[in-house]
XYZ file of C-alpha atoms in Angstrom:
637
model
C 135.579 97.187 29.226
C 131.980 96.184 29.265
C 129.963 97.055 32.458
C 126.973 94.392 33.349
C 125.744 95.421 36.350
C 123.374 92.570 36.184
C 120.018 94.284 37.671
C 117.241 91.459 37.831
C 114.860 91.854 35.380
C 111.098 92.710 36.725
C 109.288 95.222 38.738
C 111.569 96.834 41.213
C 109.824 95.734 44.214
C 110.806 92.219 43.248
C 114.003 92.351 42.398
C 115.934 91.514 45.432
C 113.268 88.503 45.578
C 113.311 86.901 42.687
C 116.779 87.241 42.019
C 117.493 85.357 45.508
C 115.372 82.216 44.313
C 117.488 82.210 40.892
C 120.663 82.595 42.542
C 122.557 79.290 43.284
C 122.964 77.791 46.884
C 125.667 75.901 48.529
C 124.854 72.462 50.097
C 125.505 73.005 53.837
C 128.103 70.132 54.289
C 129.924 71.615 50.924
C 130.259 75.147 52.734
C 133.275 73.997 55.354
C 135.158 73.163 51.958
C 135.119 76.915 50.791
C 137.575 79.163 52.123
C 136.685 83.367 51.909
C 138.843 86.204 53.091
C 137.287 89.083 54.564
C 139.747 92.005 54.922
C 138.554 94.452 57.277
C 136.267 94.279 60.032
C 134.431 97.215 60.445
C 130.568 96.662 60.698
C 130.047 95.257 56.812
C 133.456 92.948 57.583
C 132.402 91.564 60.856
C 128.668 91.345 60.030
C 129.638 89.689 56.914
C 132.561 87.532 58.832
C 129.975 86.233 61.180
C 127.054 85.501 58.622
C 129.435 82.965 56.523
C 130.446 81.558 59.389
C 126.830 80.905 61.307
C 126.372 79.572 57.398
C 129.285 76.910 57.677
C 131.998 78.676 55.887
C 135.785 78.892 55.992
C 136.264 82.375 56.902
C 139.557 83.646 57.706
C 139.066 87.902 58.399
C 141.793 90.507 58.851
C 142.372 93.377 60.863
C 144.599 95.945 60.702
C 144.122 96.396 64.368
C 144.001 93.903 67.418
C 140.643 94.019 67.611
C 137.473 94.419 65.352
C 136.056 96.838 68.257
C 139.070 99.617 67.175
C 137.317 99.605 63.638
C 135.957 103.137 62.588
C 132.485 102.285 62.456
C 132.587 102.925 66.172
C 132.803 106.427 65.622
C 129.728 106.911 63.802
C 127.062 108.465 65.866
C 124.116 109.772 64.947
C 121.697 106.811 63.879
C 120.595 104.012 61.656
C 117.724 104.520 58.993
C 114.654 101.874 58.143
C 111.081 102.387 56.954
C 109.531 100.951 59.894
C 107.578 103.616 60.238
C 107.130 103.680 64.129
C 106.137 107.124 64.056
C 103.409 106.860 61.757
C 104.787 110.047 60.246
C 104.334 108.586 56.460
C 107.517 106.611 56.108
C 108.067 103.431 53.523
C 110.592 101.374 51.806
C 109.334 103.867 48.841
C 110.166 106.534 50.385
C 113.529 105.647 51.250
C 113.961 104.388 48.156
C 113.049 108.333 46.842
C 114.829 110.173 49.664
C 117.826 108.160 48.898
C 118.139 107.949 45.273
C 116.855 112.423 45.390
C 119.644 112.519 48.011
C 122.475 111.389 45.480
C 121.398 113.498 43.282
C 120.066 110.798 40.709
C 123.330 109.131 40.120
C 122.894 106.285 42.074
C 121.530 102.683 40.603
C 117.414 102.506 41.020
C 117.623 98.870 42.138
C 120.298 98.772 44.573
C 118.608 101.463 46.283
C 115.408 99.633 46.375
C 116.911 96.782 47.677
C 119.074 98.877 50.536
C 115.733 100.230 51.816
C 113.800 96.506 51.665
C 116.201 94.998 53.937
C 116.970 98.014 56.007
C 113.848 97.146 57.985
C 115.468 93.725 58.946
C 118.662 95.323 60.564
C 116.855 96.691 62.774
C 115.240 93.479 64.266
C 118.658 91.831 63.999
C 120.404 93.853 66.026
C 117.454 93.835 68.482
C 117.601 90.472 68.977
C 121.529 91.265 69.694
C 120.779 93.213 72.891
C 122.188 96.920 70.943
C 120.394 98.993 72.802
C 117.815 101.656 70.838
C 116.277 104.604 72.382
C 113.102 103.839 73.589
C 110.074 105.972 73.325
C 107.566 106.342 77.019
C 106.008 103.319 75.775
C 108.666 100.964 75.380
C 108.801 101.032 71.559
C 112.073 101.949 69.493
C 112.465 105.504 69.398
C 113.000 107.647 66.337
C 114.667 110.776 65.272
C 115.071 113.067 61.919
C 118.019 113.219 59.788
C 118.657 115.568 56.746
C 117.138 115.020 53.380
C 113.650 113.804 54.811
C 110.819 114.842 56.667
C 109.927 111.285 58.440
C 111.049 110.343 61.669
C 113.056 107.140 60.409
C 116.865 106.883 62.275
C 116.774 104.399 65.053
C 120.190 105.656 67.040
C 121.611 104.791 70.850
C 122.090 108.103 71.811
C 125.182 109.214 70.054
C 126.979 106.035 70.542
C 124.689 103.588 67.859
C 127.854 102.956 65.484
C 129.489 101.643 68.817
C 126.953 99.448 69.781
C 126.152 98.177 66.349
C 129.762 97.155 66.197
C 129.329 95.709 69.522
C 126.679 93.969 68.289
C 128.092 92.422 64.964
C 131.653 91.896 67.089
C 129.362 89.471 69.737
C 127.799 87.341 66.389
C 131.531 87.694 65.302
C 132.975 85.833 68.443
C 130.380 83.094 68.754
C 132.010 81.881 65.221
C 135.426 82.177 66.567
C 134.534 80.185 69.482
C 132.806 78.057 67.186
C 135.539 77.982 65.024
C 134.143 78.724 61.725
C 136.246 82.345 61.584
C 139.672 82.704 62.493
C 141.020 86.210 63.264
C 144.256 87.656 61.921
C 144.943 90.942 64.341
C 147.557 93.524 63.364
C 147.489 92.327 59.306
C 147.447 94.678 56.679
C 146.391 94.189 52.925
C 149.332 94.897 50.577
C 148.146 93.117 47.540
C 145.345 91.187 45.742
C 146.417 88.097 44.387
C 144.239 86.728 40.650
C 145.075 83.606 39.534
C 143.375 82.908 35.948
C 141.139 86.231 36.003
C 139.589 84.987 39.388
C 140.526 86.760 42.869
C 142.144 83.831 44.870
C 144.270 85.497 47.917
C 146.302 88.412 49.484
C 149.322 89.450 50.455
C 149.205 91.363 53.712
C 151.968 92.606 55.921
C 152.213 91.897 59.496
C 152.630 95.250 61.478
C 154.379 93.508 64.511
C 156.760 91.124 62.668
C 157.011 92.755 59.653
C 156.798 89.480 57.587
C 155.201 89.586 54.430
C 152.563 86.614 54.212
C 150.369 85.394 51.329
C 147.102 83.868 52.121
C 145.203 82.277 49.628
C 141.171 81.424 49.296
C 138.034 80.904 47.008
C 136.914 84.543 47.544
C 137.713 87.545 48.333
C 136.140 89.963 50.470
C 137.159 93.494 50.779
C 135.217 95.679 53.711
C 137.855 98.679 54.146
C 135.972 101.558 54.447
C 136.494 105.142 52.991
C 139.582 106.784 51.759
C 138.552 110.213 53.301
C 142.220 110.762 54.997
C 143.234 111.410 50.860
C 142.582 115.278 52.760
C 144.794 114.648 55.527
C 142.603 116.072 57.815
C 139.066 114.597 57.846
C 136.948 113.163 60.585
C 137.973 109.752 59.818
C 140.561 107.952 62.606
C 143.823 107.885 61.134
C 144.607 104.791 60.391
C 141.554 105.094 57.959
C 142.425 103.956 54.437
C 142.628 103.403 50.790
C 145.186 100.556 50.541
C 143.587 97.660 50.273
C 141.096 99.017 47.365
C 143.882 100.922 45.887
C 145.732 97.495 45.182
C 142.806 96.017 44.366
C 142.250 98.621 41.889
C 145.820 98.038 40.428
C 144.722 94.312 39.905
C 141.881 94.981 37.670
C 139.193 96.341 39.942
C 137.469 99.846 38.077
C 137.503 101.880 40.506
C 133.756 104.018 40.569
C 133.065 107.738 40.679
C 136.279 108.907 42.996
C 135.319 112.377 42.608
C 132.204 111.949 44.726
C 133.209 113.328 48.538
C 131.165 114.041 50.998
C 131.637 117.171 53.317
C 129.856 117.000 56.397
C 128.599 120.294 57.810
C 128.703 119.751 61.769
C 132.275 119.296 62.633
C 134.438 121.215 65.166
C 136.052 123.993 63.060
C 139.937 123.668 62.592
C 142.290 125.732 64.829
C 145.232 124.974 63.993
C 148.233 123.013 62.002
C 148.872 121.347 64.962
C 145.742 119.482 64.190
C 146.041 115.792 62.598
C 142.409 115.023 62.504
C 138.564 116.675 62.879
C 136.235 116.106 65.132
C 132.535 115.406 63.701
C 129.654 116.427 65.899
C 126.837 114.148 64.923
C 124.401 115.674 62.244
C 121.358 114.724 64.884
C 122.108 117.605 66.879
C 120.462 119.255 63.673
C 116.988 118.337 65.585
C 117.333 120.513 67.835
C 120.298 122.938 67.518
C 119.457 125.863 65.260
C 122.071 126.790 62.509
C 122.507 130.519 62.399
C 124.848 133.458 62.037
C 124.871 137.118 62.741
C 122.989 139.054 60.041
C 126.184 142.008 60.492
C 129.434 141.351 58.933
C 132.563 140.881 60.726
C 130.196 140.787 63.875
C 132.623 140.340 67.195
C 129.802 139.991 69.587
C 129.407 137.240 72.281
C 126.800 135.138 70.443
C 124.477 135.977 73.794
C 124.739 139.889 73.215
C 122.986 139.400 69.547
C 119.246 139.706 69.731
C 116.885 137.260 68.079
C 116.475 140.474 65.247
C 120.121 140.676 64.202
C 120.739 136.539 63.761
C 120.457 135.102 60.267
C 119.294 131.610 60.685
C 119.771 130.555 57.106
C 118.941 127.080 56.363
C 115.570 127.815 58.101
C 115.160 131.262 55.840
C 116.733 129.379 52.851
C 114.606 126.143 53.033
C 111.457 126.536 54.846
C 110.277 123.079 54.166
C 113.390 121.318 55.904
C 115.218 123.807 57.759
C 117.886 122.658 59.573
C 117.763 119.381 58.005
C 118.534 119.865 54.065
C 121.139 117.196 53.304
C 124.516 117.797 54.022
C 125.608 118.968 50.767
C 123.503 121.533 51.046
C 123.967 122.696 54.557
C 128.097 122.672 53.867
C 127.512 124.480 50.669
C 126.095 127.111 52.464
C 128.599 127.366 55.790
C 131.177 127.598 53.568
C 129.222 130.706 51.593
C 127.758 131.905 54.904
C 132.066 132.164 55.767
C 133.122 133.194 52.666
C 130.784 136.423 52.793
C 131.871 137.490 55.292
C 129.516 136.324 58.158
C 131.808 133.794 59.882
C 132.326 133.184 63.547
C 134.548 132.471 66.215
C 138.414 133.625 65.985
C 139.117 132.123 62.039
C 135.684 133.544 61.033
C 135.493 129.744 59.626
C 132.389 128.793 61.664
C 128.664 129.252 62.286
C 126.577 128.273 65.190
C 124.644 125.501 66.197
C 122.438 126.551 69.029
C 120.320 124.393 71.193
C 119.225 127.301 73.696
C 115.627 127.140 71.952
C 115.581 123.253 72.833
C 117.254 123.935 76.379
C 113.948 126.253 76.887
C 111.330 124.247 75.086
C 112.165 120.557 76.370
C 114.652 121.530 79.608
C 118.133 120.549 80.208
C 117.526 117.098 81.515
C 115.804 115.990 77.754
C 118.670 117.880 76.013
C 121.487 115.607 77.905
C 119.724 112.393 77.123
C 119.249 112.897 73.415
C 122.284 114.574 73.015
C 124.184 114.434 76.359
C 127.703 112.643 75.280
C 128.210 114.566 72.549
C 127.483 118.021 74.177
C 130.530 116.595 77.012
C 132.285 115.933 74.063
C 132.507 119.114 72.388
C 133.113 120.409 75.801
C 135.762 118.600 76.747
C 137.923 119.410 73.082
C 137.054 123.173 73.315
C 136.525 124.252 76.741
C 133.137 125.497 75.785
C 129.875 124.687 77.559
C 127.119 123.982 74.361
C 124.929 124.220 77.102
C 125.869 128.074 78.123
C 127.051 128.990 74.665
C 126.499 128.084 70.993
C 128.144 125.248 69.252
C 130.719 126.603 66.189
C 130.516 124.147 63.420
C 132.612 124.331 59.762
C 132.035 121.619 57.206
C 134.784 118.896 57.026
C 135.446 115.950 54.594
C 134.055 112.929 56.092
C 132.368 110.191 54.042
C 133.344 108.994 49.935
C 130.333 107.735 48.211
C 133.014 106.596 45.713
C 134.825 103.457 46.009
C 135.559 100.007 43.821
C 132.812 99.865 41.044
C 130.543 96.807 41.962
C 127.602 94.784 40.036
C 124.009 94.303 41.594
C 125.774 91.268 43.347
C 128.282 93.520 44.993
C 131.237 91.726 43.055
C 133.909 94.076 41.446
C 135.346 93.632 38.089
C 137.867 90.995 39.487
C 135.629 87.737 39.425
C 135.594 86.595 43.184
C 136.177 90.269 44.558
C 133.811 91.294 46.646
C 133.586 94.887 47.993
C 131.157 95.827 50.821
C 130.003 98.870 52.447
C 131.959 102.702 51.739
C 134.841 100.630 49.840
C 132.357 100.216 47.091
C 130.575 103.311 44.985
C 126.772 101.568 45.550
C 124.166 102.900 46.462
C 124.601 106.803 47.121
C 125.356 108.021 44.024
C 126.597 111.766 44.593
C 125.595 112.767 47.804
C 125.071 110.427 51.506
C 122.012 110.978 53.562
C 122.917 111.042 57.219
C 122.196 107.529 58.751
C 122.707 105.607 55.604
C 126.280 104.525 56.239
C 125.862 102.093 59.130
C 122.378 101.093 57.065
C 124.462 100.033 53.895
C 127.353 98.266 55.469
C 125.138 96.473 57.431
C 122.603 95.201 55.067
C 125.391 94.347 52.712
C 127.102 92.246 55.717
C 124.287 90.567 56.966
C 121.873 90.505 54.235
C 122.970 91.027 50.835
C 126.803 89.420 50.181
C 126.181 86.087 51.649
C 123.713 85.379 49.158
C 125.584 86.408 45.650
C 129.012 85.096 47.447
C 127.379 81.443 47.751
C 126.019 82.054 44.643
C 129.579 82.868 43.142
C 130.564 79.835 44.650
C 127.978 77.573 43.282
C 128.432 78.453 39.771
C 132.517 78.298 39.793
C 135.040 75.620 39.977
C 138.129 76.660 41.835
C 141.189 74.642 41.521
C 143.620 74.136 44.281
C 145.966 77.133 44.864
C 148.533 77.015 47.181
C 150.217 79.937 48.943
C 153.677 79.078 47.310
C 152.141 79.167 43.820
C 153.733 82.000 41.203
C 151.121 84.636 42.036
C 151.417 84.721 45.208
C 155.561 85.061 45.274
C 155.448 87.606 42.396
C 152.648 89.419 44.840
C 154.933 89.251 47.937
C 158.365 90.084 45.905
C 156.366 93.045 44.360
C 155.122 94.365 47.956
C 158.830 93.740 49.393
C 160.471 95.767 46.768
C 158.148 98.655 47.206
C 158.917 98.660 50.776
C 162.292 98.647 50.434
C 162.224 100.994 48.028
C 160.989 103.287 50.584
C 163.084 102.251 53.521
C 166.049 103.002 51.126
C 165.199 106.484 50.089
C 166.693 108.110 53.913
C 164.943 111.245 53.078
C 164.837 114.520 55.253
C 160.730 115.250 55.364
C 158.722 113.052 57.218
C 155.829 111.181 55.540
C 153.327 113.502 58.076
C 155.049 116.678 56.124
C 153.841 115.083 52.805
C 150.836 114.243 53.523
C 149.536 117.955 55.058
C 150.876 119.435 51.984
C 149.420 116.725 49.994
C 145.936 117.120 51.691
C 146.179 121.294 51.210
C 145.986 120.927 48.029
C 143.130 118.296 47.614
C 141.409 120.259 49.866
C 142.108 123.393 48.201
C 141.369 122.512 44.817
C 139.309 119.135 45.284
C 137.221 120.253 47.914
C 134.049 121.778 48.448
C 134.199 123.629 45.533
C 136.296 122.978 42.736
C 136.632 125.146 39.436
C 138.362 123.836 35.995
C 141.422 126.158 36.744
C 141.796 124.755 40.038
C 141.539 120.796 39.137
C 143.961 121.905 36.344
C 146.249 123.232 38.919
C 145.943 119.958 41.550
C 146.401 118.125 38.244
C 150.208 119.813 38.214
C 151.207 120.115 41.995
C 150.136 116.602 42.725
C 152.837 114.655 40.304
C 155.239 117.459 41.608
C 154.908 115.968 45.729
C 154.836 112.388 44.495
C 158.025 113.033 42.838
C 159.640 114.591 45.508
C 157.684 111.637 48.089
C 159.747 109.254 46.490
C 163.229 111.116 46.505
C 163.140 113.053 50.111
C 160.592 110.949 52.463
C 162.308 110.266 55.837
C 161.220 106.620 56.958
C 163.036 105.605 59.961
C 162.959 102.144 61.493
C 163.073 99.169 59.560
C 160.610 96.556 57.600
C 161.132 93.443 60.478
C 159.530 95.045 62.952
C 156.477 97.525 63.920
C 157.032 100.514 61.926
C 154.224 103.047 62.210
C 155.636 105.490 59.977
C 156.096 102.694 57.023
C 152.615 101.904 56.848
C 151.563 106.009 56.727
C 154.454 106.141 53.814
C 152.615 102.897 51.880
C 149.081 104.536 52.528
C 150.262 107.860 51.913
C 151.764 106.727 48.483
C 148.471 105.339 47.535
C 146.428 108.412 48.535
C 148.664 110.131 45.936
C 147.776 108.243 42.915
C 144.413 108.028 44.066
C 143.964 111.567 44.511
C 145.292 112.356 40.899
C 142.244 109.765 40.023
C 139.907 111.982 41.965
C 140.755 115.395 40.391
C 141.025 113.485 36.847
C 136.949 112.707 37.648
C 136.061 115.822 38.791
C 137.753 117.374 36.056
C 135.982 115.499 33.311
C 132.860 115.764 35.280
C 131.197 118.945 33.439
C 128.279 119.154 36.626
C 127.526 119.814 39.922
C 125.881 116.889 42.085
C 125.462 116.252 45.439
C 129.268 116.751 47.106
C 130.776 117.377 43.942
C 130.481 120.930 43.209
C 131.706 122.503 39.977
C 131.411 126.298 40.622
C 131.032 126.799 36.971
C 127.946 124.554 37.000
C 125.290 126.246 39.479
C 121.586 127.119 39.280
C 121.052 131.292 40.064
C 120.332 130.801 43.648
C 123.706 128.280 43.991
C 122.014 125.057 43.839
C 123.881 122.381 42.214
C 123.530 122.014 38.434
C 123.484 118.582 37.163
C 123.659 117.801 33.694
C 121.514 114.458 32.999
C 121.904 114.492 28.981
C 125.931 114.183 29.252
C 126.910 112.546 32.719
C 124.007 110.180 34.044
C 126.250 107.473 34.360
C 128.681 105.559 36.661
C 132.215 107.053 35.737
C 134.434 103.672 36.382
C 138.231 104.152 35.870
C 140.332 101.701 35.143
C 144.140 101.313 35.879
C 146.581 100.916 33.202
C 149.785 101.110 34.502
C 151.809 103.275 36.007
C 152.746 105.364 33.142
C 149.696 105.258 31.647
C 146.418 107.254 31.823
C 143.583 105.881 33.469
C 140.913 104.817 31.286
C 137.103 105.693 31.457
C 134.294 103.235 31.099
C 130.424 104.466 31.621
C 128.184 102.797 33.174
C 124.871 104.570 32.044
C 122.174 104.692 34.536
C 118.448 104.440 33.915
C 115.513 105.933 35.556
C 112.003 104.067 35.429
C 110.496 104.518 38.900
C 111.847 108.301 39.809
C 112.356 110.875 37.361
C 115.418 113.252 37.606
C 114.609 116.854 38.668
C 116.310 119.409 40.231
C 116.818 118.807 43.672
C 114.533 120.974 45.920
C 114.065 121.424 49.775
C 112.274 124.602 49.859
């Protein structure tokens, strides 16, 4: 398959610009007559939801929940990125731009960078003008904090609640088009299938989790805004009804799917203590302001962390990387918990933790200006671990939390499926190998309110769509395809449950398709992954039945899919001869266990296609080019 990714010709800084003039527009008394699905409705769904609607369109969004305020995006907590540069500290959209695309390790797209940082700015004064309520500075004026991978002051945050009021805020523009009646809301729906008719995405097939009845929708275009597929692990800091369904059909349909290998591990999360554990906890990465990362310079040091003196602590990022400390990116700062562990120098009971201190702040700034920077989350770790941060230090591991990859888009955010359009984590844009903290809310955002609604009217400008009704062939062969699979599952009466599965399941992606992976041990997943799937689909217990709510149905669908999707992840790391960002090839390391990339062989876009279910996915290469920023080895020394 050919890739076009259709980058605008010109100077980068006009891109974005240019290519909005040249795209086509829809009269505003034609836009009532188009109908688009948006399937989730996270920030980039509801943002996106309520942007075609304000513009006149038929929008008809789905939830897998009963309300777009249970979406994950109202976990995320640290902060929002844009150049405004409020703290006069040096910032740009250039520098973004470089922090971003040095971030990923060069192997993400030059112009959809650009363009991420260019309209960044604008989010900002949207969601202003929303009521979400920034930090303020003693002035009055928007406050900012740091984040790793930069040295400017540019994340704009609400304490450590901003993904909750951003979602608060893109939920209110969301309502006044329901009222309005230019969105209507489908609660408790979930995406089973994409339906094409003549190469063009026209529809889905979605289950609903009350009745059970299978329903086909149908439309002009298709939106898909489903977030991450981080709970492949099992446990992850993702909620866990986070996941890969909707893409993973979408995939099946024709969709490439777009570096799956690249995972991101984020280093402040509450260590694991035990198997009776479903999920993790993440502890935002802005405590890295303040909190100091450290552990005992002694191996196998049992001391209470307040009986080590100053002399016999090893704070590492800070001796490692002088010029950023405690904020390198979060690659980086996993990488080196894990090795910190591994050697020997762990804390706590597992020895699978380091510290994050804040008793330096605590004495430099006082109590009162720790709890309102940091205050909920400090009660939150307290509350899950019966530790006060305030008293005692903070123990941290790295856990999986974010995938930079997702469904392979174009410039105009469309997948490979004309009419498919994939917004925020479900797509592979924009951080190539590696996220900087604060850039998650940033993309889905700008691709919901500022980027899709553009190349969507423009998709439907240049296309004719004839009349397809839900009763049409594709639709029925969709919904008599989803009902045998679930029946197929219902019938199998099993004597493991589908929770069993997926721990095993997620031990060995974790093990092997982790934070470090080797050649022996992808080679390994590669074997005991077709050897659970197998046995999934001969011993899984699934009680209940498909006609009414059946919680443990929908984990066996999504669990099913995280199995054929993690085969597609080791298969990429596997062929992936490098180390970049979050993916981390032990055999490919610099001397002082930086991450070796290898620009001559794999600067490109690894984009897998499906094809079929006994065959082996297929690699096409989307080669990526370099004219503003030359690759180098990333340094934060």
């Amino acid at each position: 398959m050919t890739l076009n990714s259709k980058i605008p010709d010109g100077p980068l800084e006009k891109k974005w610009s240019t290519h909005k003039f040249n795209m086509k527009l829809v009269n505003p008394a034609n836009r009532r007559k188009y109908k688009i699905i948006v399937v989730g409705t996270g920030l980039a769904g509801s943002s996106v939801a309520a942007t075609l609607g304000e513009l006149g369109y038929n929008v008809h969004a789905f939830s897998y929940h009963e309300s777009p305020r249970r979406a994950h995006s109202i976990a995320a907590q640290g902060g929002i990125n844009a150049p405004k540069n409020y703290s006069n500290d040096g910032d740009s959209v250039y520098r973004l731009f470089y922090d971003t695309i040095k971030g990923g390790d060069y192997r993400a797209r030059e112009a959809n960078v650009y363009r991420l940082a260019e309209v960044s700015g604008s989010i900002i004064d949207q969601c202003v003008a929303q009521g979400v309520p920034f930090a303020r500075d003693y002035a009055g004026y928007l406050d900012n904090r740091s984040f790793g991978g930069a040295q400017v002051a540019r994340t704009f945050y609400a304490r450590g609640q901003t993904g909750q009021q951003l979602l608060l805020g893109a939920y209110s523009a969301l309502n006044r088009q329901l009222d309005n009646g230019n969105v209507k809301f489908y609660e408790r729906r979930e995406m089973l299938d994409l339906v094409v008719v003549d190469g063009k995405a026209r529809g889905i097939v979605a289950r609903n989790l009350v009745t059970g009845k299978i329903e086909s929708y149908s439309a002009d275009a298709v939106v898909l805004a489903t977030g991450g597929y981080g709970n492949v692990f099992f446990l992850s800091t993702n909620a866990k009804a986070s996941n890969a369904t909707a893409a993973w059909r979408a995939h099946k349909k024709g969709a490439l799917f777009g570096n799956p290998c690249f995972t991101q591990i984020h280093p402040t999360c509450i260590p694991v203590t035990g198997d009776h554990q479903s999920k993790l906890t993440l502890m935002s990465e802005s405590l890295r302001n303040d909190g100091r990362v450290w552990v005992p310079k002694k191996k196998g040091d049992d001391r209470k962390p307040k009986d080590i003196p100053e002399n016999e602590r090893d704070y590492y990022l800070e001796r490692l990387y002088p010029s950023f400390g405690n904020l390198v990116p979060r690659d980086v700062a996993s990488r080196r918990a894990k090795e910190m562990c591994d050697n020997g120098y762990g804390v706590g009971a597992s020895k699978m933790a380091v510290y994050l201190d804040f008793a330096d702040a605590i004495k430099r700034l006082g109590k009162d200006a720790v709890f309102q920077k940091y205050g909920n989350l400090l009660d939150m770790y307290k509350q899950i671990t019966g530790e006060d941060p305030y008293q005692v230090p903070m123990r941290i591991y790295p856990a999986v939390h974010y995938t930079m990859g997702g469904l392979w888009v174009d410039y105009n955010l469309m997948s490979t499926v004309p009419g498919l359009f994939v917004l925020g984590e479900a797509n592979f844009s924009d951080h190539g190998a590696n996220r900087l903290g604060a850039s998650a809310l940033m993309q889905g955002l700008a691709d919901g309110y500022f980027i899709a609604p553009y190349t969507i009217s423009d998709y439907l400008a240049s296309n004719k769509f004839a009349p397809v009704k839900e009763d049409a062939a594709p639709f029925k062969d969709a919904e008599n395809a989803v009902t045998a699979s679930i029946n197929t599952l219902l019938s199998i009466d099993g004597t493991t449950t589908v929770d069993e599965f997926h721990r095993e399941f997620g031990k060995v992606m974790w093990d092997y398709v982790g934070m470090g992976r080797t050649k022996a041990g992808l080679q390994k997943a590669l074997k005991l992954i077709p050897e659970i799937r197998e046995r999934f689909w001969k011993q899984v217990k699934i009680t209940g039945n498909a006609h009414d709510i059946n919680t443990e149905l929908e984990k066996a669908q999504r669990v099913a899919d995280f199995m054929e999707l993690g085969e597609l992840m080791a298969i990429d790391a596997l062929h992936r001869e490098e180390s970049c960002g979050g993916h981390f090839r032990e055999e490919y390391q610099t001397e002082e266990g930086e991450a070796k990339r290898n620009d001559r062989k794999f600067a490109y876009v690894a984009a897998w296609e499906y094809t079929g279910k006994s065959g082996k996915p297929k690699l096409n290469k989307e080669e990526l080019k370099f004219e503003e920023v030359h690759p180098s080895q990333r340094s934060y020394k």
